[in-house]
Amino acid sequence: MRWQGQQLGVDDTAALPGMERMDGLVRSVTTPEFAGMTFHEVLCKSALNRVPGVSAMPFDWTVNPYRGCTHACSYCLSPDTLILRADGRHVPLSELRVGDEIIGTEQGPTYRHYARTTVLAKWATRKRAHRVTLADGTEIVASEDHRFLSNRGWKSVRGAMSGRERRPHLTLMNRLQGFGTGHRADSSGPGPDWKRGYLTGMIRGDGMVFHKSYDDGRRVRLVHRFRLALADREALDLTRAFLEEIDVPTMVRPFAVRPGRKPMTALHTARRDAVARVEEFITVPPDRSMDWLAGFLGGIFDAEGAHSGGIVRISNSNTELLDLTEQAMRAFRFDAVREPTRPNGVVYIRLRGGHAARDRFFSVARPAITRKLDLIGRAVKTSSDLRVISIDDLGHEIDMIDITTGTGDFIANGVVSHNCFARKTHEYLDLDYGADFDSQIVVKVNVAEVLRTELQRGSWSREPVMLGTNTDPYQRAEGRYRLMPEIIGALTENRTPFSILTKGTLLRRDLPLLTDAAREVKVSLAMSIAVFDDALQHSIEPGTPSAEARLETVRAATAAGFRVTVFLMPIMPHLTDSVAALDDALARIRAAGAARVVYGALHLRPGAKQWFLQWLEREHPHLVSSYRGLYPGVSVSAPKAYRTWLGKRMRPLLRMHRLDGWDEDDHPRGRPQPGLAARTPPVSSLGPLRSTGVPASVRPRVAPASEPTLF
């Protein structure tokens, strides 16, 4: 759903800022029976959601009547924010497209390093603008929710130490991670002087211009030639284009090289006037403008430069070119040093100052050869002065842009920036990840009507539909809106099989309806129960039904004839993974009549991870270091060693309590593969799951939900 468009009569006293722009918003209301909650009633345009083909989810269709607990915070930046692409160049955020390759970061065993990632989603919003200024001159305009990586971890632009807005936030003198863009050059296109300087550096650095006479005994023949041979076509093509602008057409041919060397391509011309024109154009002018010097640095770097081990060097044996290179470096205040002459007579000029200096050099010189700009795998080191010196509320809203990336972050104006963590299958709401998570519920009031229309289309082939993948269909809002009976009716009337996964005890209300539906189509039920300790459950899932209440729902569904699967997930390291805790949980599940159990270790996606670690610091501070070791950096899954250990602990317990699926009459015959049944229930227990794997959408994730939600 788009959050911009028509307005159908919003109750301004209840709506959140930004909600009134939502497409199809009917009204935002509060009610005494749901104290502290606001329902945003919308008219949806579609009910059936197709899961993208590239998704790991083992089903094709979902229906989500609510958007209530989807961590919908928007992390937004100004459209002109410079984003570092995978080719080492910067591009305004507004110019990024889904599928573009950019630079993010990953946490390795010992350090965070730059990594290639892809833009998975991009969307526009409108937010109040805040400007963060760093000591090196870098400025970033962002929403107050946007987070940056500081020397003290991820921090939002604005926050508070207590109350509703409590969250880690930037303060003065926090140091951001990255290299900054405070001293970047003007990003306008190259002018005539820059082009002339580039050709001078390129051709004098690596080209050849010569005139020669041959006496064949009958007459003296004069030969004039220009040639430039390179392995990188980017620089060769740029040089050829610039030469054509000065009326020097060239031909292209393969250039012979020694065995084991990279193949090369050469530009060449033997026209006397063209060679003379090249000679004239690459003559060093007595008065050299800053543009000419910048272009010269770009040309000489493409011709004779290298970027190896994070160090930029330019080499040559020609004293005039070395002097020009040093002069250009000094003109732009680069810290460059001339190294001792090598035995072969070559001298290297080395740039100092870390990645900040390298990035500024590339911004000034604009070299054409992409491979020389590569950052992939290099450590994220901060040599620039990236201290926060001011955070200013600009006092007005501006159009902003959000993106989602594969690594969960990206480089914005030279600093490591968190992206929006919401799933690609969602549009994003103007709600924060804390209190709004469990208090601002979006309700698709016409979802059943729209679903009936979609199911009646001739193209609908009655594929299985899963409910409870993104948000829980039996969350507290269902008690008020009663959307599920009509959804169940629509699916049953159309003979469409479906499955329901929920934490909600409200499922018991619809058991008679579900029993009737099961006579017509395949209906499968699953209950999610993660925590069996009442105190821990109240702490981590305040407001959700207790484990015992959910087990009573399992009993009721079993009594109604359903074989219920229980999702014992997430299993949380050091909190719920002891033998005693697991044995007690499985005994209670078996006593409730469940047919089998699916289990999984804690899975922390960006956003959920931030909230969980905050909760852990508050409630179990002695476990923080252990969890950071298990889930370092951007890691979302427990390490393989832990998952293997958990499997060895769970399998005998599942067999002992007869919850591994082998009592089911539809289970495949034959000798069981060790641990397979414990991880993977047969299709009949989960209904319309098209593979034997645990659904990606219900991998364990944790949130401060006041309603039973999966995310």
XYZ file of C-alpha atoms in Angstrom:
711
model
C 0.000 0.000 0.000
C 1.243 3.455 -0.792
C 1.125 5.889 2.082
C 0.352 8.805 -0.162
C -2.801 9.577 -2.087
C -6.408 10.326 -1.304
C -7.678 11.216 2.134
C -11.027 9.798 3.175
C -11.777 11.495 6.450
C -9.025 11.049 8.973
C -9.630 11.551 12.674
C -6.765 13.998 13.251
C -6.817 13.452 16.998
C -5.807 9.838 16.580
C -3.681 9.720 13.443
C 0.074 9.746 13.639
C 2.054 12.309 11.649
C 2.333 10.983 8.129
C -0.525 8.491 8.429
C -2.959 10.900 6.834
C -1.031 10.595 3.591
C -1.704 6.878 3.318
C -3.485 5.678 0.202
C -6.930 4.357 1.204
C -6.842 5.569 4.814
C -10.411 5.733 6.109
C -9.807 6.820 9.684
C -7.545 6.390 12.698
C -9.369 5.533 15.904
C -8.779 4.666 19.544
C -11.089 2.737 21.839
C -11.166 2.208 25.646
C -11.194 -1.571 25.286
C -7.754 -1.389 23.621
C -6.115 1.254 25.756
C -2.930 2.678 24.320
C -3.578 1.346 20.828
C -4.533 3.161 17.651
C -6.180 1.398 14.724
C -5.580 2.850 11.269
C -8.386 1.557 9.063
C -7.509 1.352 5.382
C -9.084 0.179 2.143
C -6.654 -2.192 0.465
C -6.449 -2.714 -3.281
C -5.281 -6.333 -3.082
C -5.470 -9.149 -0.548
C -3.470 -11.986 -2.086
C 0.243 -11.295 -1.867
C 2.513 -13.168 -4.258
C 5.804 -14.179 -2.708
C 8.656 -13.171 -5.066
C 10.208 -16.054 -6.937
C 13.618 -15.331 -5.451
C 12.277 -15.596 -1.922
C 13.280 -18.509 0.296
C 9.731 -18.799 1.625
C 8.325 -22.263 0.889
C 4.911 -21.064 -0.248
C 3.662 -18.773 -3.009
C 0.711 -16.833 -1.584
C -0.056 -15.031 1.649
C -2.906 -12.957 3.067
C -2.110 -10.376 5.749
C -5.211 -8.600 7.090
C -3.133 -6.496 9.500
C 0.061 -4.512 9.401
C 0.624 -4.109 13.059
C 3.961 -5.385 14.213
C 6.244 -5.116 11.252
C 8.996 -2.876 12.669
C 7.986 -0.146 10.266
C 10.387 2.589 11.266
C 11.626 4.657 8.318
C 15.326 5.412 8.175
C 15.444 8.247 5.684
C 18.060 10.440 4.034
C 18.035 13.495 1.808
C 17.915 12.547 -1.915
C 21.226 14.322 -2.625
C 23.133 12.187 -0.112
C 26.116 10.597 -1.876
C 26.053 6.783 -1.887
C 29.211 4.780 -2.561
C 28.692 2.408 -5.481
C 30.442 -0.920 -5.906
C 32.655 0.621 -8.603
C 34.101 3.015 -6.026
C 32.249 6.072 -7.307
C 29.634 8.152 -5.531
C 26.116 8.726 -6.826
C 23.238 10.738 -5.304
C 20.730 8.592 -3.426
C 18.005 9.846 -5.772
C 19.765 8.181 -8.730
C 20.018 4.715 -7.175
C 17.810 1.984 -8.628
C 16.705 -1.366 -7.265
C 19.316 -3.906 -8.329
C 22.234 -1.440 -8.287
C 25.401 -2.723 -6.672
C 26.750 -0.511 -3.912
C 29.133 -0.783 -0.955
C 27.999 -1.939 2.471
C 29.945 -3.469 5.328
C 30.237 -6.846 7.027
C 31.651 -7.761 10.399
C 34.474 -10.256 10.047
C 36.157 -12.308 12.777
C 38.427 -9.415 13.758
C 37.245 -6.266 11.971
C 34.448 -4.729 9.931
C 35.216 -4.566 6.225
C 33.666 -3.102 3.091
C 31.538 -5.522 1.080
C 29.589 -5.519 -2.151
C 25.815 -5.434 -1.700
C 22.664 -4.817 -3.734
C 19.820 -2.334 -3.413
C 16.797 -4.534 -2.710
C 14.146 -1.842 -2.322
C 13.779 1.922 -2.591
C 10.895 4.228 -1.770
C 10.135 7.873 -1.010
C 8.676 9.436 2.107
C 8.511 12.841 3.737
C 10.104 13.507 7.107
C 11.290 16.311 9.344
C 14.881 17.117 8.450
C 17.853 17.032 10.830
C 21.402 17.981 9.846
C 24.339 16.119 11.380
C 27.645 17.976 11.002
C 31.017 16.332 11.517
C 34.344 17.933 12.392
C 35.826 17.259 8.942
C 33.026 19.260 7.304
C 30.816 16.313 6.316
C 27.111 17.136 6.537
C 24.256 14.618 6.393
C 20.562 15.491 6.306
C 18.435 12.674 7.699
C 15.311 11.876 9.678
C 15.613 11.617 13.445
C 15.120 7.830 13.154
C 18.089 7.305 10.857
C 20.974 5.392 12.401
C 24.706 5.679 11.858
C 27.549 3.479 13.061
C 29.506 5.318 15.730
C 32.460 4.372 17.904
C 29.808 3.343 20.466
C 27.643 1.249 18.146
C 24.559 2.046 16.065
C 22.851 5.284 17.059
C 19.776 7.151 15.835
C 20.036 10.853 15.030
C 17.665 11.753 17.871
C 16.415 9.944 20.954
C 16.071 10.174 24.708
C 17.567 8.592 27.807
C 14.195 7.509 29.171
C 10.509 7.280 28.326
C 8.838 6.560 25.009
C 11.716 7.899 22.914
C 14.417 5.989 24.806
C 16.998 4.598 22.386
C 20.710 4.943 21.632
C 21.190 8.290 19.878
C 23.988 10.530 18.701
C 25.542 12.986 21.105
C 28.235 15.581 20.539
C 31.707 14.114 20.175
C 30.460 10.674 19.128
C 32.733 9.580 16.289
C 31.103 8.078 13.199
C 32.736 5.245 11.258
C 33.876 5.621 7.659
C 35.883 8.313 5.895
C 33.537 11.280 5.435
C 33.068 13.555 2.466
C 33.791 16.899 4.068
C 36.449 17.866 1.543
C 35.129 16.328 -1.635
C 35.538 18.217 -4.907
C 32.753 19.731 -6.961
C 30.854 16.909 -8.658
C 30.050 18.867 -11.840
C 31.071 17.369 -15.182
C 34.648 17.657 -16.501
C 35.450 20.900 -18.304
C 37.865 21.616 -21.184
C 40.849 22.200 -18.891
C 40.220 18.941 -17.000
C 40.042 17.014 -20.285
C 43.265 18.591 -21.521
C 45.003 17.775 -18.257
C 43.701 14.184 -18.389
C 45.017 13.638 -21.919
C 48.377 15.108 -20.888
C 48.731 12.790 -17.925
C 47.478 9.739 -19.811
C 49.423 10.137 -23.061
C 52.662 11.461 -21.570
C 52.428 8.806 -18.879
C 51.757 5.773 -21.048
C 51.459 6.815 -24.692
C 53.906 7.187 -27.524
C 54.303 9.996 -30.066
C 57.182 9.809 -32.502
C 58.410 11.067 -35.847
C 60.896 9.112 -37.852
C 62.431 9.232 -41.280
C 63.285 6.210 -43.464
C 65.683 6.369 -46.392
C 64.905 3.472 -48.727
C 67.564 4.531 -51.255
C 65.119 6.281 -53.520
C 63.619 8.822 -51.150
C 63.329 9.796 -47.525
C 59.997 8.864 -46.012
C 58.652 10.640 -42.924
C 56.576 8.596 -40.465
C 54.378 10.207 -37.779
C 52.681 7.997 -35.229
C 50.672 8.145 -32.043
C 49.876 5.036 -30.025
C 48.358 4.321 -26.606
C 48.023 0.723 -25.411
C 46.136 -0.200 -22.231
C 44.645 -3.280 -20.610
C 41.670 -1.299 -19.243
C 39.144 -0.254 -21.883
C 37.481 2.347 -19.612
C 40.481 4.674 -19.770
C 41.118 3.840 -23.413
C 37.530 4.659 -24.401
C 37.580 7.907 -22.425
C 40.851 8.955 -24.084
C 39.494 8.124 -27.528
C 36.359 10.185 -26.863
C 38.398 13.198 -25.707
C 40.668 12.922 -28.787
C 37.667 12.895 -31.088
C 36.524 16.163 -29.479
C 39.772 17.792 -30.687
C 39.492 16.291 -34.177
C 41.904 13.424 -33.662
C 40.215 10.257 -34.947
C 41.926 7.032 -33.931
C 41.761 3.368 -34.853
C 41.635 0.471 -32.394
C 43.533 -2.787 -32.666
C 44.807 -5.567 -30.373
C 48.248 -4.928 -29.009
C 50.793 -7.728 -28.788
C 51.975 -8.458 -25.275
C 54.296 -10.979 -23.701
C 52.836 -14.356 -22.613
C 51.323 -14.235 -19.139
C 50.483 -10.529 -19.338
C 46.982 -9.094 -19.616
C 45.740 -8.604 -23.176
C 45.911 -4.995 -24.287
C 44.189 -2.802 -26.829
C 45.805 0.115 -28.637
C 44.594 3.418 -30.055
C 46.693 4.629 -32.945
C 46.858 7.053 -35.802
C 49.518 7.759 -38.454
C 47.986 10.951 -39.816
C 50.542 13.746 -39.665
C 48.019 16.445 -38.745
C 46.421 14.260 -36.061
C 49.756 13.435 -34.442
C 50.721 17.097 -34.501
C 47.416 17.970 -32.864
C 48.058 15.440 -30.083
C 51.554 16.836 -29.507
C 50.216 20.361 -29.278
C 47.395 19.399 -26.941
C 49.565 17.570 -24.385
C 52.109 20.352 -24.068
C 52.210 21.426 -20.409
C 50.812 24.973 -20.189
C 52.870 27.535 -18.245
C 49.788 28.586 -16.257
C 48.052 25.483 -14.987
C 44.522 25.846 -13.638
C 43.147 23.696 -10.817
C 40.957 21.899 -13.351
C 43.992 21.091 -15.491
C 45.883 19.789 -12.464
C 42.919 17.638 -11.413
C 42.645 16.187 -14.909
C 46.384 15.559 -14.992
C 46.128 13.555 -11.754
C 43.302 11.501 -13.246
C 45.263 10.785 -16.423
C 48.588 9.999 -14.794
C 46.841 7.744 -12.239
C 45.011 5.802 -14.972
C 48.284 5.524 -16.878
C 50.797 4.830 -14.106
C 48.878 4.656 -10.841
C 47.971 1.818 -8.522
C 45.708 1.296 -5.520
C 47.066 -1.703 -3.679
C 46.640 -2.616 -0.033
C 44.693 0.591 0.490
C 47.621 2.750 -0.686
C 47.540 5.045 -3.739
C 50.799 5.332 -5.662
C 51.777 6.949 -8.963
C 55.008 5.820 -10.598
C 57.246 7.167 -13.337
C 60.867 7.615 -14.268
C 60.401 10.970 -16.001
C 61.464 13.781 -13.690
C 59.152 16.355 -15.329
C 56.102 14.124 -14.833
C 57.056 13.359 -11.239
C 57.438 17.078 -10.511
C 54.045 17.803 -12.124
C 52.437 15.067 -10.049
C 53.837 16.493 -6.824
C 52.775 20.012 -7.826
C 49.220 18.837 -8.465
C 49.150 16.977 -5.147
C 50.299 20.092 -3.285
C 47.740 22.263 -5.076
C 44.944 20.118 -3.635
C 46.611 19.870 -0.215
C 47.243 16.153 -0.471
C 49.922 14.700 1.783
C 52.137 12.957 -0.780
C 55.689 11.723 -0.398
C 58.261 10.781 -3.063
C 59.768 7.390 -2.272
C 63.424 6.505 -2.977
C 64.311 5.618 -6.557
C 63.988 1.913 -7.301
C 66.853 -0.025 -8.961
C 65.034 0.163 -12.300
C 64.956 3.952 -12.120
C 61.242 4.158 -11.302
C 60.073 6.516 -8.558
C 56.782 6.186 -6.663
C 54.793 9.080 -5.245
C 52.661 7.777 -2.369
C 49.485 9.378 -1.027
C 49.132 9.440 2.751
C 46.033 9.990 4.894
C 44.042 6.770 4.758
C 40.745 6.202 3.008
C 39.550 9.769 3.513
C 42.501 11.003 1.437
C 42.024 8.230 -1.129
C 38.334 9.050 -1.520
C 39.070 12.754 -1.915
C 41.827 11.972 -4.426
C 39.404 9.895 -6.509
C 36.848 12.707 -6.253
C 39.368 15.280 -7.469
C 41.122 13.200 -10.129
C 38.119 11.172 -11.347
C 40.136 8.281 -12.765
C 38.313 6.107 -15.285
C 39.631 2.660 -14.352
C 37.123 1.108 -11.966
C 39.288 -1.748 -10.694
C 41.725 0.770 -9.219
C 38.968 2.183 -7.002
C 37.985 -1.159 -5.467
C 37.306 -1.186 -1.691
C 35.875 -4.696 -1.324
C 37.396 -6.538 1.625
C 39.260 -3.521 3.011
C 38.896 -2.687 6.682
C 36.587 0.114 7.800
C 39.123 2.470 9.360
C 38.429 6.009 10.458
C 41.328 8.369 9.856
C 39.211 11.488 9.281
C 37.932 13.625 12.129
C 34.356 12.326 12.110
C 33.332 13.678 15.521
C 29.749 14.900 15.687
C 29.942 18.643 16.353
C 26.284 19.562 15.846
C 22.837 18.019 15.371
C 20.331 20.581 14.143
C 16.572 20.251 13.718
C 15.989 22.171 10.488
C 12.377 22.814 11.483
C 10.684 21.596 8.323
C 9.883 18.424 6.394
C 11.582 17.450 3.151
C 11.223 14.621 0.667
C 13.474 11.772 1.744
C 14.418 8.346 0.437
C 14.780 4.952 2.105
C 16.563 1.912 0.733
C 17.047 -1.682 1.821
C 20.317 -3.468 1.041
C 21.596 -6.993 1.320
C 24.135 -6.189 4.055
C 21.706 -4.059 6.048
C 23.773 -0.910 5.588
C 25.459 1.337 3.029
C 27.934 4.224 2.830
C 26.194 7.620 2.900
C 28.343 10.749 2.544
C 31.286 8.577 3.482
C 29.931 7.172 6.770
C 28.419 3.774 7.572
C 24.659 4.159 7.534
C 21.969 1.688 8.581
C 19.264 0.981 6.021
C 15.590 0.336 6.672
C 15.326 -3.216 7.972
C 11.718 -3.845 6.959
C 11.166 -6.683 4.478
C 11.085 -6.128 0.765
C 7.544 -7.522 0.666
C 6.261 -4.528 2.653
C 5.778 -0.874 2.054
C 6.927 1.130 5.022
C 4.905 3.103 7.547
C 5.783 6.232 9.455
C 5.984 4.354 12.779
C 8.928 3.815 15.095
C 10.382 0.472 16.123
C 9.621 0.863 19.830
C 6.220 1.737 21.258
C 4.565 2.078 17.836
C 5.433 -1.552 17.164
C 2.676 -2.744 19.463
C 0.336 0.223 19.519
C -0.197 1.366 15.916
C -2.166 -1.290 14.043
C -3.065 -0.965 10.371
C -6.300 -2.782 9.554
C -7.341 -3.699 5.997
C -11.052 -3.452 6.695
C -12.107 -4.598 3.210
C -9.600 -7.444 2.901
C -12.223 -10.239 2.744
C -14.221 -8.485 0.035
C -11.116 -7.912 -2.070
C -9.969 -11.494 -1.451
C -13.286 -12.914 -2.719
C -12.941 -10.912 -5.912
C -9.373 -12.127 -6.475
C -10.250 -15.766 -5.786
C -13.073 -15.652 -8.328
C -10.770 -14.706 -11.180
C -10.379 -17.347 -13.840
C -6.597 -17.158 -13.497
C -6.666 -18.257 -9.838
C -5.568 -21.918 -9.667
C -6.379 -22.572 -5.990
C -2.784 -22.622 -4.844
C -2.224 -22.954 -1.083
C -2.356 -19.739 0.951
C -0.485 -19.093 4.203
C -1.795 -16.767 6.930
C 0.441 -15.577 9.741
C 3.688 -15.130 7.858
C 4.253 -11.382 8.157
C 1.772 -10.451 10.883
C -0.420 -12.558 13.121
C -4.024 -12.854 11.848
C -5.220 -13.503 15.418
C -3.548 -10.545 17.052
C -5.584 -8.426 19.465
C -7.008 -6.283 16.675
C -8.891 -9.320 15.367
C -11.029 -9.244 18.507
C -12.387 -5.899 17.372
C -12.504 -6.273 13.593
C -13.355 -9.973 13.077
C -11.720 -10.196 9.641
C -10.694 -13.847 9.826
C -14.185 -15.467 9.632
C -14.816 -13.783 6.286
C -11.307 -14.643 5.054
C -11.801 -18.288 6.039
C -15.188 -18.267 4.339
C -13.787 -16.789 1.130
C -10.990 -19.377 0.930
C -13.333 -22.273 1.715
C -15.979 -21.237 -0.811
C -13.301 -21.115 -3.486
C -11.830 -24.503 -2.459
C -8.454 -22.899 -1.721
C -6.339 -24.796 0.860
C -4.788 -22.699 3.596
C -2.619 -22.793 6.704
C -2.652 -20.591 9.794
C 0.310 -19.869 12.045
C -0.454 -17.824 15.165
C 0.394 -16.972 18.753
C -3.175 -15.924 19.354
C -5.644 -17.744 21.564
C -8.397 -15.983 19.629
C -8.058 -18.855 17.167
C -10.407 -20.821 19.459
C -13.259 -18.501 18.501
C -13.083 -19.710 14.902
C -12.528 -23.436 15.533
C -16.113 -24.364 14.547
C -15.701 -22.426 11.307
C -12.293 -23.986 10.673
C -13.700 -27.453 11.350
C -16.394 -26.890 8.725
C -13.774 -25.532 6.313
C -11.588 -28.620 6.810
C -14.380 -30.766 5.395
C -14.044 -28.893 2.092
C -10.339 -28.032 1.817
C -7.062 -28.870 3.492
C -6.683 -26.684 6.586
C -3.550 -26.777 8.735
C -2.941 -25.083 12.070
C 0.269 -24.236 13.885
C 0.831 -22.464 17.199
C 3.976 -20.473 17.982
C 5.198 -20.789 21.583
C 8.712 -19.562 22.282
C 8.926 -19.078 26.061
C 7.470 -21.299 28.781
C 8.824 -19.385 31.771
C 6.098 -16.910 32.736
C 8.446 -14.193 34.024
C 10.669 -14.329 30.948
C 7.646 -14.466 28.642
C 6.138 -11.391 30.271
C 9.442 -9.562 29.942
C 10.131 -10.303 26.309
C 6.559 -10.547 24.961
C 4.482 -8.285 27.219
C 0.787 -8.536 26.464
C 0.916 -11.759 24.455
C -1.027 -14.819 25.645
C 0.878 -16.950 28.126
C 2.342 -20.292 27.135
C -0.388 -22.072 29.066
C -3.120 -20.102 27.304
C -1.636 -21.042 23.954
C -1.368 -24.683 25.006
C -5.052 -24.602 25.893
C -5.675 -23.442 22.321
C -3.617 -26.390 21.064
C -5.784 -28.705 23.203
C -8.955 -27.191 21.821
C -7.760 -27.441 18.205
C -6.648 -31.053 18.766
C -10.015 -31.881 20.262
C -11.640 -30.381 17.171
C -9.755 -32.898 15.035
C -6.711 -30.896 13.918
C -3.167 -32.215 14.125
C -1.449 -29.106 15.423
C 2.214 -28.306 14.962
C 3.928 -26.197 17.622
C 6.750 -23.881 16.579
C 9.182 -23.893 19.503
C 11.060 -20.896 18.264
C 13.039 -18.901 18.810
C 15.172 -20.910 21.203
C 17.307 -18.269 22.893
C 20.896 -19.095 23.867
C 21.466 -19.158 27.650
C 17.810 -18.304 28.288
C 15.660 -21.152 26.973
C 18.130 -23.739 25.653
C 18.911 -25.746 28.799
C 17.937 -29.416 28.891
C 15.550 -28.730 31.762
C 13.810 -25.889 29.931
C 13.502 -27.808 26.661
C 12.333 -30.994 28.362
C 9.664 -29.099 30.302
C 8.486 -27.306 27.159
C 8.202 -30.496 25.114
C 6.423 -32.352 27.926
C 3.810 -29.606 28.157
C 3.409 -29.469 24.383
C 2.902 -33.240 24.207
C 0.398 -33.127 27.061
C -1.585 -30.543 25.108
C -1.953 -33.016 22.227
C 0.321 -31.430 19.609
C 1.376 -33.725 16.770
C 4.912 -32.448 16.312
C 7.348 -29.644 17.047
C 9.456 -27.474 14.778
C 12.352 -25.748 16.511
C 14.919 -23.122 15.585
C 17.605 -20.949 17.162
C 17.140 -17.218 17.599
C 17.310 -15.310 14.300
C 17.925 -11.571 14.604
C 17.241 -9.451 11.554
C 18.335 -5.796 11.535
C 15.923 -3.768 13.640
C 14.752 -6.758 15.652
C 18.412 -7.219 16.565
C 18.723 -3.666 17.811
C 15.616 -3.977 19.951
C 16.637 -7.376 21.345
C 20.116 -6.196 22.357
C 18.596 -3.164 24.086
C 16.223 -5.481 25.933
C 19.126 -7.782 26.825
C 21.225 -4.903 28.186
C 18.291 -3.880 30.367
C 17.119 -7.300 31.572
C 20.152 -9.619 31.307
C 23.293 -7.461 31.024
C 25.566 -10.404 31.943
C 24.620 -12.075 28.612
C 25.360 -9.123 26.309
C 28.968 -10.059 25.564
C 27.994 -13.660 24.858
C 25.274 -12.611 22.408
C 27.575 -10.179 20.647
C 29.933 -13.090 20.177
C 27.171 -15.323 18.816
C 25.674 -12.589 16.593
C 28.611 -10.319 15.668
C 28.178 -7.281 13.472
C 25.433 -7.780 10.912
C 25.106 -11.535 11.535
C 21.458 -12.555 11.790
C 21.786 -16.282 12.464
C 23.377 -18.173 15.324
C 26.677 -19.744 14.243
C 26.594 -23.193 12.706
C 28.380 -24.676 15.698
C 25.595 -23.537 18.012
C 22.862 -24.790 15.690
C 24.602 -28.177 15.460
C 24.901 -28.322 19.238
C 21.223 -27.422 19.622
C 20.220 -30.142 17.157
C 22.123 -32.774 19.119
C 20.326 -31.648 22.259
C 16.856 -31.484 20.692
C 16.687 -34.688 18.668
C 16.651 -37.185 21.555
C 14.176 -35.015 23.460
C 11.843 -34.891 20.464
C 12.015 -38.650 20.066
C 11.418 -39.212 23.765
C 8.312 -37.013 23.760
C 7.143 -38.441 20.404
C 7.099 -35.011 18.807
C 9.448 -35.739 15.912
C 6.603 -36.590 13.535
C 7.162 -40.321 13.362
C 3.786 -41.107 14.937
C 1.990 -39.448 12.038
C 0.307 -41.845 9.614
C 1.285 -39.688 6.640
C 4.983 -39.749 7.488
C 7.188 -41.282 4.771
C 8.035 -44.926 5.374
C 11.552 -46.095 5.957
C 14.428 -45.417 8.248
C 14.445 -41.832 9.527
C 17.359 -39.606 8.712
C 18.888 -38.363 11.966
C 17.343 -35.101 13.016
C 15.268 -34.615 9.870
C 11.878 -35.015 11.493
C 12.880 -32.783 14.356
C 13.549 -29.931 11.999
C 11.036 -30.589 9.272
C 7.382 -31.497 9.717
C 5.591 -33.367 6.930
C 3.541 -31.228 4.601
C 0.228 -32.367 6.072
C 0.909 -30.716 9.410
C 1.576 -27.331 7.913
C -0.759 -27.558 4.979
C 0.268 -25.510 1.982
C 4.015 -25.475 2.377
C 5.604 -26.482 -0.878
C 8.899 -27.733 0.587
C 10.028 -29.711 3.612
C 12.019 -26.806 5.082
C 10.995 -24.548 7.907
C 9.334 -21.448 6.433
C 11.722 -18.516 6.225
C 8.994 -16.210 7.480
C 8.745 -17.996 10.797
C 12.392 -18.284 11.615
C 12.691 -17.070 15.173
C 12.847 -13.327 15.586
C 12.113 -11.287 18.662
C 10.107 -8.109 19.147
C 8.425 -6.217 21.985
C 5.007 -7.183 20.708
C 1.890 -6.487 22.726
C 0.087 -8.684 20.263
C 0.989 -12.155 19.029
C 2.998 -11.378 15.930
C 5.518 -13.060 13.668
C 8.120 -10.969 11.955
